[in-house]
Short mmCIF file of C-alpha atoms and ligand atoms in Angstrom, two decimals:
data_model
loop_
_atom_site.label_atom_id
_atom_site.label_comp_id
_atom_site.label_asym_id
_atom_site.label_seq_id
_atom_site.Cartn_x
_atom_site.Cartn_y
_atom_site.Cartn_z
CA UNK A 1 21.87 7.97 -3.90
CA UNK A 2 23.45 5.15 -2.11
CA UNK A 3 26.46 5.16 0.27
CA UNK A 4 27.82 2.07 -0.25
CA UNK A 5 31.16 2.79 1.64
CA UNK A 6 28.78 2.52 4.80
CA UNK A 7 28.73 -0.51 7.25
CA UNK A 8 26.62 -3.71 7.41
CA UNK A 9 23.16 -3.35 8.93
CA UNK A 10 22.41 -4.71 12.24
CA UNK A 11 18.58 -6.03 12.67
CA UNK A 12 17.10 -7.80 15.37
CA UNK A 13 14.93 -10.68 15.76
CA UNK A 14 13.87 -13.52 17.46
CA UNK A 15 15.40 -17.07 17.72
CA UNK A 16 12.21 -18.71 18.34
CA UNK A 17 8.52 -17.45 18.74
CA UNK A 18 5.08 -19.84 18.77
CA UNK A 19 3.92 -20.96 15.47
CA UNK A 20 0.98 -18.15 15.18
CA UNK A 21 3.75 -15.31 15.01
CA UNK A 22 6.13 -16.96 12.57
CA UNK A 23 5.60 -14.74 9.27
CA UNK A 24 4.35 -11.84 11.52
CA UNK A 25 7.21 -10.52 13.38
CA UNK A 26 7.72 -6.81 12.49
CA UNK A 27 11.41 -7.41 11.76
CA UNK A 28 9.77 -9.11 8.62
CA UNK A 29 8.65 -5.45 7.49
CA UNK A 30 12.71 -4.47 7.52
CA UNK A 31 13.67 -7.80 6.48
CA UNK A 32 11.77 -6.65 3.40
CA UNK A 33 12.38 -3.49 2.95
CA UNK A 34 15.96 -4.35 2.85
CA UNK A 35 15.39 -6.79 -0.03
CA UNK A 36 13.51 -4.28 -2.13
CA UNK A 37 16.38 -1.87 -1.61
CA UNK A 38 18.84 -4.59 -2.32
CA UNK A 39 20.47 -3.90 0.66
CA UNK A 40 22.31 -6.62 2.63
CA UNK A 41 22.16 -7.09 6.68
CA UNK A 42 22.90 -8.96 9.72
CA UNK A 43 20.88 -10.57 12.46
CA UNK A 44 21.70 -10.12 16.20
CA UNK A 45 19.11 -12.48 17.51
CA UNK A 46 16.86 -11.53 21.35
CA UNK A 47 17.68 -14.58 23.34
CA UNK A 48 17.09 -14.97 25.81
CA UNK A 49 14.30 -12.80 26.34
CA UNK A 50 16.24 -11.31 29.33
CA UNK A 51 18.61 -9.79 26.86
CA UNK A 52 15.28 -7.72 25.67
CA UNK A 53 15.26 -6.41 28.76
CA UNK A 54 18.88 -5.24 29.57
CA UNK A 55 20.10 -1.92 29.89
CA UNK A 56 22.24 -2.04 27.07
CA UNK A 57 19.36 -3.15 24.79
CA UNK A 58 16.80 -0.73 26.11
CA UNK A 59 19.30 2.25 25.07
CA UNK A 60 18.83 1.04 21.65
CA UNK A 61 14.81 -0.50 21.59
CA UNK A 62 13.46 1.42 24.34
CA UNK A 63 10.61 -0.75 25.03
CA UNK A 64 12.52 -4.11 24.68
CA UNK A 65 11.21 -5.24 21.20
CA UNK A 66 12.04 -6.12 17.82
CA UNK A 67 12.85 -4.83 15.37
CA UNK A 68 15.78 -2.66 16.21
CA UNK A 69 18.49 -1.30 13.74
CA UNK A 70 21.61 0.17 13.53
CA UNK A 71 23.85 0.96 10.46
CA UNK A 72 27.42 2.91 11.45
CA UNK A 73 26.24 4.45 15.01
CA UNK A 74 23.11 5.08 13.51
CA UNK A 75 20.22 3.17 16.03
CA UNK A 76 16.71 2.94 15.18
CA UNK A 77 13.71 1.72 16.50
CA UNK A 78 10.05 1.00 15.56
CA UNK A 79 9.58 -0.95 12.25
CA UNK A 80 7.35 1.83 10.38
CA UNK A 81 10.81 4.66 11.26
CA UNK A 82 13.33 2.42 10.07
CA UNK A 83 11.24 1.04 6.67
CA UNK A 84 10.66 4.88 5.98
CA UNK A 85 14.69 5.46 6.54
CA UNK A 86 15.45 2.66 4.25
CA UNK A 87 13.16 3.93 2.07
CA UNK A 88 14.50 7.61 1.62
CA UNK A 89 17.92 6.04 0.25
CA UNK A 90 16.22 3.84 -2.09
CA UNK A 91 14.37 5.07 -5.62
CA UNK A 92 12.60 1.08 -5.55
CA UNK A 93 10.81 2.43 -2.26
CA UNK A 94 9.98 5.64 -2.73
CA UNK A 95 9.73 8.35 -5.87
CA UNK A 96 12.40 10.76 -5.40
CA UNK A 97 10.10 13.92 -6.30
CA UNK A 98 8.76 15.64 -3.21
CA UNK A 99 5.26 15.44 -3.79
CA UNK A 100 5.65 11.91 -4.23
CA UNK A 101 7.48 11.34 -0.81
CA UNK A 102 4.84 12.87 0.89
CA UNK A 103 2.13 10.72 -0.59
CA UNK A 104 4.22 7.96 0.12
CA UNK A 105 4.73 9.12 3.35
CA UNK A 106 0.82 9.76 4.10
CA UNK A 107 -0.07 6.25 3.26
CA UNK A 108 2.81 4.73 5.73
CA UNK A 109 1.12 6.80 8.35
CA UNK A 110 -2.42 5.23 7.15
CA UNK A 111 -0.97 1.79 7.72
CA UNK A 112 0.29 2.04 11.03
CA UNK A 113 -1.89 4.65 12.20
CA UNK A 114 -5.82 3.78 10.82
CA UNK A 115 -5.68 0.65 9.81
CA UNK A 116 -2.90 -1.09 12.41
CA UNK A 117 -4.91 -0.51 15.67
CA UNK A 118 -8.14 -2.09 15.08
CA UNK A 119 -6.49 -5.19 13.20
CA UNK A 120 -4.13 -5.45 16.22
CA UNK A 121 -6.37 -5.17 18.45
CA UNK A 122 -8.78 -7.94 16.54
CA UNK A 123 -5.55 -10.28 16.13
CA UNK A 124 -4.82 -9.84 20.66
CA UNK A 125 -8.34 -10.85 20.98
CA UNK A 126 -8.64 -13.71 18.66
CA UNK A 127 -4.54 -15.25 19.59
CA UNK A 128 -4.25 -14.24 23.12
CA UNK A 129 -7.59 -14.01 24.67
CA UNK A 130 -9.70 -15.89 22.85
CA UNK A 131 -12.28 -17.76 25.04
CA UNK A 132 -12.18 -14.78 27.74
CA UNK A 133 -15.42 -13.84 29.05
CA UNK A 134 -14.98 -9.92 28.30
CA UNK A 135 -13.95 -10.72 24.35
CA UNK A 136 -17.77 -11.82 23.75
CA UNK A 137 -18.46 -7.85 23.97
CA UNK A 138 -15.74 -6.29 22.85
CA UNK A 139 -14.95 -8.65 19.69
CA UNK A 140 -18.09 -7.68 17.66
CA UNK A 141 -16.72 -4.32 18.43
CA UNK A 142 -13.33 -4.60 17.09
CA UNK A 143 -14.34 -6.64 14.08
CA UNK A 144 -16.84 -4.34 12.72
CA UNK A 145 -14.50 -1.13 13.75
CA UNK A 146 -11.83 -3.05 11.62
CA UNK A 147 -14.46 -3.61 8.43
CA UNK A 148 -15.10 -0.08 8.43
CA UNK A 149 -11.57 0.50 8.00
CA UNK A 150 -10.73 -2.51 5.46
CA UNK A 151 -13.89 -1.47 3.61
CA UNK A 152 -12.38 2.41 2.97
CA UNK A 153 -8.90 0.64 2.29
CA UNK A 154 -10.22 -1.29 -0.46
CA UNK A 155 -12.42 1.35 -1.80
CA UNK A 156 -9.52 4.15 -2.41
CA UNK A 157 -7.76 0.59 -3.87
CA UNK A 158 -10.43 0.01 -5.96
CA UNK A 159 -8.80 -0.36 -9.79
CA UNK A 160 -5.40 0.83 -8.52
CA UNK A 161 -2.82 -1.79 -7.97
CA UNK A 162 -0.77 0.14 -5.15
CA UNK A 163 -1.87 2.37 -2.71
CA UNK A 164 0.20 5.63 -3.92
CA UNK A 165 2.00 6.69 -7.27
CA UNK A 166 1.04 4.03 -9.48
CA UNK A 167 3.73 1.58 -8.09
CA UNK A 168 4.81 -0.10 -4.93
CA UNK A 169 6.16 1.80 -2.88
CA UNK A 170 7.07 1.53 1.42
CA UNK A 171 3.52 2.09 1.89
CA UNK A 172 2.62 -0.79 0.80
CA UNK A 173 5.12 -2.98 2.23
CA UNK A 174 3.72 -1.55 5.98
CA UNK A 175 0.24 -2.31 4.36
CA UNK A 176 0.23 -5.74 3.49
CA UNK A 177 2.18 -6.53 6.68
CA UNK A 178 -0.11 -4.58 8.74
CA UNK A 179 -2.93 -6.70 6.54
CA UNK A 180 -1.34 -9.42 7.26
CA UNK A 181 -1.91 -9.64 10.68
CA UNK A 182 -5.71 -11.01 10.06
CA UNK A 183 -4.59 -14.55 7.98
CA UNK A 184 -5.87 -15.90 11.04
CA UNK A 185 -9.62 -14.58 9.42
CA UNK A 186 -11.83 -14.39 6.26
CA UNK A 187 -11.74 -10.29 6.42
CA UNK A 188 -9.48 -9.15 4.01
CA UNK A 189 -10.90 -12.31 1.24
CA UNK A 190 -14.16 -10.41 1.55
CA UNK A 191 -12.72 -7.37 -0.15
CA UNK A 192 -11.74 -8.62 -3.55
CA UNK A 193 -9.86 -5.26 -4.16
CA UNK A 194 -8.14 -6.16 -0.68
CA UNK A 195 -7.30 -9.95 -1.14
CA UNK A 196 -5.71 -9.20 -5.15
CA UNK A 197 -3.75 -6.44 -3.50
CA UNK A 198 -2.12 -8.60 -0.72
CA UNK A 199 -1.47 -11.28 -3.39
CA UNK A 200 -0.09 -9.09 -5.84
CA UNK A 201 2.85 -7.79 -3.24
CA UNK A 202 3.20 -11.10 -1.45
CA UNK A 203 4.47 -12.66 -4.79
CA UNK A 204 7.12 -10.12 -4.97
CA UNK A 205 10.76 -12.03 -4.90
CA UNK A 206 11.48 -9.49 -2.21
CA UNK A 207 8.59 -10.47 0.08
CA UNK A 208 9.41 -14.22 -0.49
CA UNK A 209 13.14 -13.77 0.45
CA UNK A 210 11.95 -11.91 3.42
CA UNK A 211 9.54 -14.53 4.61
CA UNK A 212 11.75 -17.40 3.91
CA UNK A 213 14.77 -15.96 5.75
CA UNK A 214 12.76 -15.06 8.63
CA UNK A 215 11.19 -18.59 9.13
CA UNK A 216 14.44 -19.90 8.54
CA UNK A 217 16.10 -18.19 11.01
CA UNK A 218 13.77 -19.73 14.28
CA UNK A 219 14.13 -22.78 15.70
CA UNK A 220 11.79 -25.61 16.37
CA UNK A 221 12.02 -25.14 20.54
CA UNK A 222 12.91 -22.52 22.79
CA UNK A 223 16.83 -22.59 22.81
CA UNK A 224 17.90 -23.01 26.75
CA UNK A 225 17.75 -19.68 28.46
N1 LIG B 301 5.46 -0.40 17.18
C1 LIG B 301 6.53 -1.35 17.23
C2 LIG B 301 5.96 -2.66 17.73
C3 LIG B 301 7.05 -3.70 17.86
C4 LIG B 301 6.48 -4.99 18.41
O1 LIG B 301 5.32 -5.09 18.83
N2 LIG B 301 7.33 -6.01 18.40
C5 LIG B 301 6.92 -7.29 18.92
C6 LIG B 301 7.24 -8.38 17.94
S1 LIG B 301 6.29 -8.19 16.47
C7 LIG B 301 7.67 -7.51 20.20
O2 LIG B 301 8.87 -7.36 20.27
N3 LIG B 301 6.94 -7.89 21.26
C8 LIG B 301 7.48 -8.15 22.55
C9 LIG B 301 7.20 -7.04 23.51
O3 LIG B 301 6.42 -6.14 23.19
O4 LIG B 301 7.76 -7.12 24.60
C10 LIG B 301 7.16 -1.52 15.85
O5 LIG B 301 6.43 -1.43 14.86
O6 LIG B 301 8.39 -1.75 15.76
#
């Protein structure tokens, strides 16, 4: 299924981001998804942050973030496209029956789709805005539009271990990232279903390589621009 004649993959990340991001920067979700798929890569690191905004970097990450990909003239952007790319050429991501790769599809929608914004929005509040006069309002908001959501996840979880299939799968691997996002909270410990879930996948060798490469790969300071 395969092709290993191809090329090295290309990924991009960061050389150095504030404390509260390490472990949360979407080229973690790749980072993974390569592991899983036993596939090896390279990192062309963003620095300095003008380099984000270059022409020759826009062609490839139109919007001047991370992660971006590329694999033999091949150049991909947003995390969720290139997990579900590395996931179609890999049976420990996805089933290979049609049916399947729908559901599994579905759910990867579900991740980024209903359950991303509100927790994003939640996480902008509480790490970039917190104390600012127009968060008092809209925070109750966000949290309880978030619950609603975490509360459905964890009831279609409910005695299943994974959200699709009966085994992890790429929707998962966008889920618990996406989930991941609120560590800086108590919400997802106050869904048992939720919090077992997250700690199931996080102790997957994949998930630990990813992490531990990523945090290995910043440095302490802002290198010099
Ligand atoms: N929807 C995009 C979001 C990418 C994104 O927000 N990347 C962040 C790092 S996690 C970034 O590069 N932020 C800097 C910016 O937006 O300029 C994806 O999933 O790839």
């Amino acid at each position: 299924m395969m092709n290993t004649a191809l090329n090295p993959i290309t990924i991009t990340a960061y050389r150095w981001v504030p404390q509260l991001a390490r472990g949360l920067v979407r080229d973690l979700r790749v980072r993974w998804a390569l592991e899983e798929a036993g596939l090896p890569y390279t990192v062309q690191f963003c620095w300095p942050p003008s380099d984000q905004a270059s022409t020759e970097y826009r062609q490839w990450q139109p919007f001047g973030q991370v992660p971006a990909y590329a694999r033999d003239g091949l150049e991909l952007f947003e995390s969720g496209a290139i997990v579900l790319h590395i996931a179609e050429q890999s049976e420990s991501l996805m089933p290979t029956d049609a049916a399947g790769r729908a559901r599994v599809r579905t759910w990867l929608f579900a991740a980024l789709n209903s359950i991303e914004p509100p927790v994003q929005e939640l996480a902008g509040i509480d790490l970039f805005h917190r104390g600012e006069a127009w968060t008092q309002q809209r925070r109750p908001q966000v949290e309880e539009f978030a619950k609603r959501r975490l509360s459905a996840l964890s009831a279609w979880l409910g005695e299943r271990e994974y959200l699709v299939e009966g085994r992890f799968t790429a929707a998962d691997l966008l889920m618990i990232t996406v989930l991941q996002i609120l560590r800086h909270t108590d919400l997802v410990a106050q869904y048992p279903a939720l919090k077992a879930y997250c700690e199931r996948c996080e102790a997957r060798p994949a998930f630990q390589k990813a992490l531990r490469d990523q945090l290995a790969d910043f440095v302490e300071q802002p290198p010099a621009a």
